[in-house]
mmCIF file of C-alpha atoms in Angstrom:
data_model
loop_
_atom_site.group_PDB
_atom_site.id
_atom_site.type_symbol
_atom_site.label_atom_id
_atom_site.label_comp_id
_atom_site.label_asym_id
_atom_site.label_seq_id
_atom_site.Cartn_x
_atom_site.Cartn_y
_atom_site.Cartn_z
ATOM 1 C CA UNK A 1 -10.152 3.209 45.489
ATOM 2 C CA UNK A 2 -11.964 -0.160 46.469
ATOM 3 C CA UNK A 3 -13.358 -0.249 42.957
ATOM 4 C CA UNK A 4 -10.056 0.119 41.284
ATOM 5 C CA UNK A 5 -8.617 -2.359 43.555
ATOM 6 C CA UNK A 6 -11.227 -4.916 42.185
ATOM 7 C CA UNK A 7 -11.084 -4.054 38.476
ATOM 8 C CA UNK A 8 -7.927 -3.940 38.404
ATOM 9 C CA UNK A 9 -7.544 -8.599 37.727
ATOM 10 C CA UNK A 10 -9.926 -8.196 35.295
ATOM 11 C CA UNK A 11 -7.901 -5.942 33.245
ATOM 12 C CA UNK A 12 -4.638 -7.640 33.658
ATOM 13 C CA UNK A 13 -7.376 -11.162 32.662
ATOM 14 C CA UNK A 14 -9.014 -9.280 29.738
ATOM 15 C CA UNK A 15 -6.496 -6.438 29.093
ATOM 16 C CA UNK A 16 -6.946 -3.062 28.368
ATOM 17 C CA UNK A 17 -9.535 -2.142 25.449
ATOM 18 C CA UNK A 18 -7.793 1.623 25.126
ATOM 19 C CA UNK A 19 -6.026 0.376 21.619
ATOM 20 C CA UNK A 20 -8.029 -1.928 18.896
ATOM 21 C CA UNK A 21 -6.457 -5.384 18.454
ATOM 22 C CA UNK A 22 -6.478 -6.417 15.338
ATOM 23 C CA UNK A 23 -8.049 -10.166 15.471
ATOM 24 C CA UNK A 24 -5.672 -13.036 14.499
ATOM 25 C CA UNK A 25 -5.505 -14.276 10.972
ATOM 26 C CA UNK A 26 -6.899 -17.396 12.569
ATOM 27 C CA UNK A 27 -9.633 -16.153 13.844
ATOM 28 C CA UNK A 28 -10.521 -13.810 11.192
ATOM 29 C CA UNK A 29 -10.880 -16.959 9.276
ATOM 30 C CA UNK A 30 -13.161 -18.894 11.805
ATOM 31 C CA UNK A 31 -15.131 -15.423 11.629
ATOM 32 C CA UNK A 32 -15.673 -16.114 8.305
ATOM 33 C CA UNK A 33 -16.500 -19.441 8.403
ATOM 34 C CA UNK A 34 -18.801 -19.207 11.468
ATOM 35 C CA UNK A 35 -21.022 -16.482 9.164
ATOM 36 C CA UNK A 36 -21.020 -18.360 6.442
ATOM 37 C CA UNK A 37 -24.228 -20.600 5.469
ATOM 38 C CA UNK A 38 -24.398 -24.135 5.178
ATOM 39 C CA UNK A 39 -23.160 -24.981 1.436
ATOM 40 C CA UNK A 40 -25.339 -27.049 -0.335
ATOM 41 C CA UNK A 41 -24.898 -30.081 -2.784
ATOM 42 C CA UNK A 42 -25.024 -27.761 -5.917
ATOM 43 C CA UNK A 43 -22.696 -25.106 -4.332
ATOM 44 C CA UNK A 44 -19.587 -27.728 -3.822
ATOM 45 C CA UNK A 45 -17.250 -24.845 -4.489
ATOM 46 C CA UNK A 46 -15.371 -23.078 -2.104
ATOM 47 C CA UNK A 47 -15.426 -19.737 -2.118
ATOM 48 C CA UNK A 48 -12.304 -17.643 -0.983
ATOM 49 C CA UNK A 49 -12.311 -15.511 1.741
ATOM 50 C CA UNK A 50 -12.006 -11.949 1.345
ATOM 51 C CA UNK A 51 -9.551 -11.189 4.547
ATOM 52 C CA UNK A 52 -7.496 -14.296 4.696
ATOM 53 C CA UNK A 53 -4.052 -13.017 3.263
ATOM 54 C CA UNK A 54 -2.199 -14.815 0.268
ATOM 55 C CA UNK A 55 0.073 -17.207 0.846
ATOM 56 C CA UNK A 56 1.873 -18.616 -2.760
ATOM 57 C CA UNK A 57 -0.559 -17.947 -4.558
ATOM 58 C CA UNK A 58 -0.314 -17.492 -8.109
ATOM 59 C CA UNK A 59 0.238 -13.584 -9.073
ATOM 60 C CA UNK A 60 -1.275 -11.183 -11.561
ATOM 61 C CA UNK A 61 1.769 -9.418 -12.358
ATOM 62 C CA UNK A 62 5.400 -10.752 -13.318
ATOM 63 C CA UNK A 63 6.944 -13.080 -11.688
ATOM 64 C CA UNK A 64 10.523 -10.441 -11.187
ATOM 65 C CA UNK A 65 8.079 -7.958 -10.045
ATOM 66 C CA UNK A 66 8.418 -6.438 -6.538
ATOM 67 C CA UNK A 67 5.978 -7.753 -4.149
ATOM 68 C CA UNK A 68 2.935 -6.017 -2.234
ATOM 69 C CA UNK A 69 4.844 -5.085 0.856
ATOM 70 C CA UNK A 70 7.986 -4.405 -0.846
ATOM 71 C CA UNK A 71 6.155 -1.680 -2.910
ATOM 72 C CA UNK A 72 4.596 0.166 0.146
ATOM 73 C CA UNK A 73 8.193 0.416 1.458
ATOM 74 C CA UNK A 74 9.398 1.491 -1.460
ATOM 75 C CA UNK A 75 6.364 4.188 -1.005
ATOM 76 C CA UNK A 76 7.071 5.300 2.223
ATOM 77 C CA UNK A 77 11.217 5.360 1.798
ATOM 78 C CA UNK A 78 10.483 7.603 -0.983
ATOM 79 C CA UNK A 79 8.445 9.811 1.005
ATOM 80 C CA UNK A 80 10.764 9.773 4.151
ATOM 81 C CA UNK A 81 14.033 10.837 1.715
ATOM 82 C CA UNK A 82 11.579 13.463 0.130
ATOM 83 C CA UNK A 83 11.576 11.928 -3.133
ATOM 84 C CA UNK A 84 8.206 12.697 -3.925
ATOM 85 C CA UNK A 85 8.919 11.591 -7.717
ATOM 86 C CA UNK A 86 9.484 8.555 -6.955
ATOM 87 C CA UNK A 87 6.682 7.666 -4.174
ATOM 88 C CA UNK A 88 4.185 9.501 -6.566
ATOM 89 C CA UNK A 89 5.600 6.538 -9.509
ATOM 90 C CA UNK A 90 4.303 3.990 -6.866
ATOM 91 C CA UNK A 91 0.331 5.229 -7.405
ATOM 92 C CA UNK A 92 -1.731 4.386 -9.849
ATOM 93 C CA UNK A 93 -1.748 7.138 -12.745
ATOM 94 C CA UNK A 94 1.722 8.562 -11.416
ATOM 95 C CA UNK A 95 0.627 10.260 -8.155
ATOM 96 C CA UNK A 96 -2.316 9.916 -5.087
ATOM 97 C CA UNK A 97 -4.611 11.978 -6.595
ATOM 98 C CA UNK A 98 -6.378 15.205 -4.801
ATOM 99 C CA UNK A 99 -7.097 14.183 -1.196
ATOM 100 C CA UNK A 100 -5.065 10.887 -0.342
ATOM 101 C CA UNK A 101 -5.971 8.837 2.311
ATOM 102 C CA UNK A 102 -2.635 9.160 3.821
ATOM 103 C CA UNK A 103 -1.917 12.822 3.020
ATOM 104 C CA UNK A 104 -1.231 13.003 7.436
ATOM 105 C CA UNK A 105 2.362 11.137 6.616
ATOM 106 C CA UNK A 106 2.808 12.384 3.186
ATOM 107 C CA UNK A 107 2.759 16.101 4.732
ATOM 108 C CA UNK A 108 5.355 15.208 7.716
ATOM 109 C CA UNK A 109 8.146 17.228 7.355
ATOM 110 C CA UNK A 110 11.961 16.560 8.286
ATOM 111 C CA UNK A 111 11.540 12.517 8.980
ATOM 112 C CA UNK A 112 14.515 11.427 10.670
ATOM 113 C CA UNK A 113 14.088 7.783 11.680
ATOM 114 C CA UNK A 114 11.098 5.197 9.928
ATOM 115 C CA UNK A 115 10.357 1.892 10.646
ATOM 116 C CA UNK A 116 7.663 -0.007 8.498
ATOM 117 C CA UNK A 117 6.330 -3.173 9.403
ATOM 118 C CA UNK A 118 4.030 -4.845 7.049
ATOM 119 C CA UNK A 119 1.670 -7.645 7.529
ATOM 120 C CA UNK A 120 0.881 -10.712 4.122
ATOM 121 C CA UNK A 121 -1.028 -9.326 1.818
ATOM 122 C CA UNK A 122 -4.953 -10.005 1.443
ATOM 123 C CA UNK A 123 -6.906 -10.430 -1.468
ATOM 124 C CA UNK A 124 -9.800 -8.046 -1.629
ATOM 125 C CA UNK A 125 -11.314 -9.685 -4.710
ATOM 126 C CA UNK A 126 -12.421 -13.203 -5.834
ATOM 127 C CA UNK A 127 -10.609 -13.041 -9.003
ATOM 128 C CA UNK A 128 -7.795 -15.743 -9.256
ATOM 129 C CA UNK A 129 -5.288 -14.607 -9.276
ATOM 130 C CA UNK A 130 -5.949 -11.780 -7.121
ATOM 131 C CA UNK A 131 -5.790 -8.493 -8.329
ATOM 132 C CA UNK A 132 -6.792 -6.079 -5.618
ATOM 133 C CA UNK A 133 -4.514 -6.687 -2.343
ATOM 134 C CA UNK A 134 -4.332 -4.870 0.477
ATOM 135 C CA UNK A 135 -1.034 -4.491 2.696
ATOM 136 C CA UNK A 136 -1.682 -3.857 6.530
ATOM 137 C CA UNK A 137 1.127 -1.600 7.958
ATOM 138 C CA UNK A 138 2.478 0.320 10.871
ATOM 139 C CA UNK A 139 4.728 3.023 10.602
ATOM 140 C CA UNK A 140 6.569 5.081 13.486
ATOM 141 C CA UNK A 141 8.158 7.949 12.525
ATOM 142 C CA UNK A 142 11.131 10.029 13.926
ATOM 143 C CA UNK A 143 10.788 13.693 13.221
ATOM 144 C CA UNK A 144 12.257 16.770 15.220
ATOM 145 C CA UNK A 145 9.245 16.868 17.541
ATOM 146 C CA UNK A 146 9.534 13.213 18.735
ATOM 147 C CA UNK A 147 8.027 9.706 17.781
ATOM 148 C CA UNK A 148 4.477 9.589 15.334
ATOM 149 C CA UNK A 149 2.879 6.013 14.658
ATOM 150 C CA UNK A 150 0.640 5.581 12.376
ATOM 151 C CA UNK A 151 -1.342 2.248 11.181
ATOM 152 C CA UNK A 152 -3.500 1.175 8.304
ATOM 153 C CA UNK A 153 -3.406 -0.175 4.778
ATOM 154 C CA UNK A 154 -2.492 0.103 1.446
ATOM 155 C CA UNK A 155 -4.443 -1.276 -1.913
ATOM 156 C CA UNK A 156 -2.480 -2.630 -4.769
ATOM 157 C CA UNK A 157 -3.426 -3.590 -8.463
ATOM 158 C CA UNK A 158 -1.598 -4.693 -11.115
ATOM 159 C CA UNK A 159 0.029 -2.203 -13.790
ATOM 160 C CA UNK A 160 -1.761 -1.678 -16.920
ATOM 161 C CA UNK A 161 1.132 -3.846 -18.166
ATOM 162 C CA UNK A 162 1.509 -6.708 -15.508
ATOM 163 C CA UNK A 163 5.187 -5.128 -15.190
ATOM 164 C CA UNK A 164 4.384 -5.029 -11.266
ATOM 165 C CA UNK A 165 2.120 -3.913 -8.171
ATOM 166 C CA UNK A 166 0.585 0.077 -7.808
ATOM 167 C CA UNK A 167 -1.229 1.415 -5.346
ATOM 168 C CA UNK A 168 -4.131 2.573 -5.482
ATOM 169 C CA UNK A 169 -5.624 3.758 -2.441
ATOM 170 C CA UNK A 170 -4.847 3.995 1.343
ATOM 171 C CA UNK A 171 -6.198 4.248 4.461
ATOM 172 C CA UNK A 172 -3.682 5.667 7.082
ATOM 173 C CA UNK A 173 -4.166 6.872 10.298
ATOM 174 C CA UNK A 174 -2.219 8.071 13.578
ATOM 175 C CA UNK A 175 -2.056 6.042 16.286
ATOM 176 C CA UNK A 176 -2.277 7.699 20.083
ATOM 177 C CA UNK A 177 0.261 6.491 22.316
#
């Protein structure tokens, strides 16, 4: 009891290390530029960072094409109305292939309440314009049984065409409460 009494500020100083934090965009990007080496006189470039996410930036697709995190919710309505044409249209090639990284939500059955929150979009790529983003999201789910939350990300690419955004591969996971 005498130990719990005295742990007990530092966890209300430090706070509790049960769920990940994801770090701040700002200091994701101080990260970065604390790891990076001194640039020299011939390397005057700069060179983009991988996680810092796009603001208007120019775009690889067409400029009345939905954006990144429009897309993914387009995705994941589709799968919560059980329109599994229309989510599989999202993927690249017309569906998630074999084993998809978020085949945990895609299996939920009877959703009856979604929420999606998405994060900006990051480039994954050097290319300019960018043409491998990744959407961070977190999704909670209302199904018979109760409340599910899930959190990860999506990858996007360009159509074949430039017509718009498709994804093309996901990491979801569910979250413990």
């Amino acid at each position: 009891m005498r130990r719990a009494v005295l742990l007990l500020p530092l966890l209300i100083l430090h706070g509790c290390s049960c769920q990940p934090h994801a770090p701040a965009p700002d200091a994701v990007v101080a990260a970065d530029n604390a790891a990076a080496p001194e640039a020299s006189d011939e390397d005057a470039s700069p060179s983009p960072s991988l996680s810092t996410p796009i603001a208007a930036a120019p775009s690889a697709v067409a400029a009345d094409a939905l954006d990144e995190p429009s897309v993914v919710h387009r995705y994941i309505s589709a799968l919560a109305q059980g329109d599994l044409a229309t989510a599989d249209a999202q993927w690249t090639g017309g569906g998630p292939g074999g084993h998809p990284d978020d085949a945990v939500l895609r299996a939920l059955p009877g959703f009856r309440g979604l929420r999606i929150k998405t994060q900006a979009p990051i480039a994954r790529d050097t290319a300019t314009p960018s043409r491998l983003r990744e959407v961070p999201v977190q999704i909670r789910v209302g199904t018979a049984t109760g409340t599910l939350r899930f959190e990860g990300w999506y990858r996007l690419q360009p159509r074949v065409d430039g017509s718009g955004w498709e994804i093309h591969g996901a990491s979801i996971h569910p979250v413990m409460n």
